[in-house]
PDB file of C-alpha atoms in Angstrom:
ATOM      1  CA  HIS A  11      87.657 127.861 108.293  1.00 88.00           C
ATOM      2  CA  THR A  12      87.778 127.002 104.869  1.00 91.00           C
ATOM      3  CA  PRO A  13      86.149 123.627 103.076  1.00 93.00           C
ATOM      4  CA  VAL A  14      87.685 121.916 100.772  1.00 92.00           C
ATOM      5  CA  VAL A  15      87.626 122.670  96.924  1.00 94.00           C
ATOM      6  CA  ILE A  16      89.183 118.747  95.664  1.00 92.00           C
ATOM      7  CA  PHE A  17      89.257 116.110  93.265  1.00 90.00           C
ATOM      8  CA  PRO A  18      87.977 112.880  94.515  1.00 90.00           C
ATOM      9  CA  TYR A  19      91.702 111.368  95.104  1.00 90.00           C
ATOM     10  CA  PRO A  20      91.694 107.383  96.498  1.00 92.00           C
ATOM     11  CA  GLU A  21      92.744 108.125 100.122  1.00 91.00           C
ATOM     12  CA  PHE A  22      90.858 111.349 100.321  1.00 89.00           C
ATOM     13  CA  VAL A  23      87.542 109.392  99.434  1.00 90.00           C
ATOM     14  CA  ALA A  24      89.003 106.085 101.522  1.00 90.00           C
ATOM     15  CA  THR A  25      89.240 108.672 104.457  1.00 87.00           C
ATOM     16  CA  PHE A  26      86.338 110.870 104.364  1.00 87.00           C
ATOM     17  CA  GLY A  27      83.725 109.037 101.822  1.00 85.00           C
ATOM     18  CA  GLN A  28      81.970 109.501  99.138  1.00 86.00           C
ATOM     19  CA  ALA A  29      80.345 112.796  99.368  1.00 80.00           C
ATOM     20  CA  PRO A  30      82.014 114.260 101.871  1.00 78.00           C
ATOM     21  CA  SER A  31      80.351 117.079 104.350  1.00 89.00           C
ATOM     22  CA  CYS A  32      83.783 118.891 104.067  1.00 91.00           C
ATOM     23  CA  GLY A  33      83.035 120.474 100.409  1.00 92.00           C
ATOM     24  CA  GLU A  34      82.987 120.278  96.674  1.00 93.00           C
ATOM     25  CA  PHE A  35      84.736 117.491  95.153  1.00 92.00           C
ATOM     26  CA  LEU A  36      85.599 117.964  91.235  1.00 93.00           C
ATOM     27  CA  LYS A  37      84.669 116.309  88.407  1.00 91.00           C
ATOM     28  CA  ASP A  38      87.535 116.965  85.543  1.00 91.00           C
ATOM     29  CA  GLY A  39      90.292 119.624  87.823  1.00 88.00           C
ATOM     30  CA  SER A  40      89.617 122.325  84.737  1.00 94.00           C
ATOM     31  CA  ALA A  41      89.465 125.791  85.459  1.00 95.00           C
ATOM     32  CA  ALA A  42      85.921 125.933  85.223  1.00 96.00           C
ATOM     33  CA  ASP A  43      85.181 123.290  87.122  1.00 96.00           C
ATOM     34  CA  ILE A  44      86.886 124.628  90.198  1.00 95.00           C
ATOM     35  CA  ALA A  45      85.737 127.884  89.665  1.00 96.00           C
ATOM     36  CA  ASP A  46      82.148 126.357  89.194  1.00 95.00           C
ATOM     37  CA  ALA A  47      82.598 124.546  92.318  1.00 94.00           C
ATOM     38  CA  VAL A  48      84.020 127.601  94.227  1.00 95.00           C
ATOM     39  CA  GLN A  49      81.040 129.903  92.570  1.00 95.00           C
ATOM     40  CA  ARG A  50      78.962 127.127  94.551  1.00 93.00           C
ATOM     41  CA  LEU A  51      80.267 127.571  97.773  1.00 94.00           C
ATOM     42  CA  LEU A  52      80.666 131.382  97.686  1.00 94.00           C
ATOM     43  CA  GLY A  53      77.088 131.765  96.385  1.00 96.00           C
ATOM     44  CA  ASP A  54      75.065 130.080  99.654  1.00 95.00           C
ATOM     45  CA  THR A  55      76.003 131.426 103.020  1.00 95.00           C
ATOM     46  CA  ASP A  56      75.074 128.295 104.898  1.00 96.00           C
ATOM     47  CA  THR A  57      76.596 125.840 102.828  1.00 94.00           C
ATOM     48  CA  TRP A  58      79.424 127.130 103.109  1.00 95.00           C
ATOM     49  CA  ARG A  59      79.254 127.234 106.758  1.00 96.00           C
ATOM     50  CA  ARG A  60      78.341 124.136 107.374  1.00 95.00           C
ATOM     51  CA  LYS A  61      81.097 122.844 105.357  1.00 94.00           C
ATOM     52  CA  ALA A  62      83.781 124.974 106.748  1.00 96.00           C
ATOM     53  CA  LEU A  63      82.508 123.852 109.993  1.00 96.00           C
ATOM     54  CA  ALA A  64      82.305 120.049 108.619  1.00 94.00           C
ATOM     55  CA  ALA A  65      85.950 120.633 107.634  1.00 93.00           C
ATOM     56  CA  HIS A  66      87.368 121.835 110.584  1.00 94.00           C
ATOM     57  CA  ALA A  67      85.878 119.326 112.599  1.00 92.00           C
ATOM     58  CA  ALA A  68      86.804 116.063 109.530  1.00 89.00           C
ATOM     59  CA  VAL A  69      91.097 117.201 110.175  1.00 90.00           C
ATOM     60  CA  LYS A  70      90.598 118.106 113.597  1.00 90.00           C
ATOM     61  CA  ASP A  71      92.758 114.518 114.807  1.00 87.00           C
ATOM     62  CA  PHE A  72      95.365 115.090 112.431  1.00 87.00           C
ATOM     63  CA  THR A  73      98.113 116.584 113.369  1.00 93.00           C
ATOM     64  CA  TRP A  74     101.770 116.125 113.345  1.00 94.00           C
ATOM     65  CA  GLU A  75     102.194 114.126 116.535  1.00 95.00           C
ATOM     66  CA  ALA A  76      99.587 111.702 115.210  1.00 92.00           C
ATOM     67  CA  TYR A  77     100.842 111.438 111.647  1.00 91.00           C
ATOM     68  CA  VAL A  78     104.386 110.244 113.367  1.00 96.00           C
ATOM     69  CA  ALA A  79     102.572 107.880 115.741  1.00 94.00           C
ATOM     70  CA  ARG A  80     100.885 106.097 112.452  1.00 91.00           C
ATOM     71  CA  PHE A  81     104.179 106.390 110.979  1.00 94.00           C
ATOM     72  CA  VAL A  82     106.288 104.837 113.376  1.00 96.00           C
ATOM     73  CA  ALA A  83     103.692 101.748 113.923  1.00 96.00           C
ATOM     74  CA  ASP A  84     103.557 101.298 110.349  1.00 95.00           C
ATOM     75  CA  LEU A  85     107.538 101.394 110.487  1.00 96.00           C
ATOM     76  CA  ARG A  86     107.323  99.047 113.525  1.00 96.00           C
ATOM     77  CA  ALA A  87     104.894  96.756 111.904  1.00 95.00           C
ATOM     78  CA  ALA A  88     106.084  96.307 108.729  1.00 95.00           C
ATOM     79  CA  GLU A  89     110.027  95.428 110.829  1.00 93.00           C
ATOM     80  CA  ASP A  90     107.967  92.649 112.711  1.00 92.00           C
ATOM     81  CA  ARG A  91     106.034  91.152 109.204  1.00 93.00           C
ATOM     82  CA  SER A  92     110.122  90.740 107.767  1.00 90.00           C
ATOM     83  CA  ALA A  93     111.849  89.258 111.446  1.00 81.00           C
TER      84      ALA A  93
END
């Protein structure tokens, strides 16, 4: 398991929150920013472990089957609205 290091784009924030327990948000996405985030995680084994487990738990329901089911449901809903 691995914690995430990610820029806080709107869809991610909407899904996982403003301060995700599953990793580190980047400030500007520069190489130094990425290195700092990774070093923060690598520098604290307990934080790494906690955020890695949280990341795994956060995405356990994001399977292809679940994605396809949501996609098909959205398509059907759109079709119903246009009918």
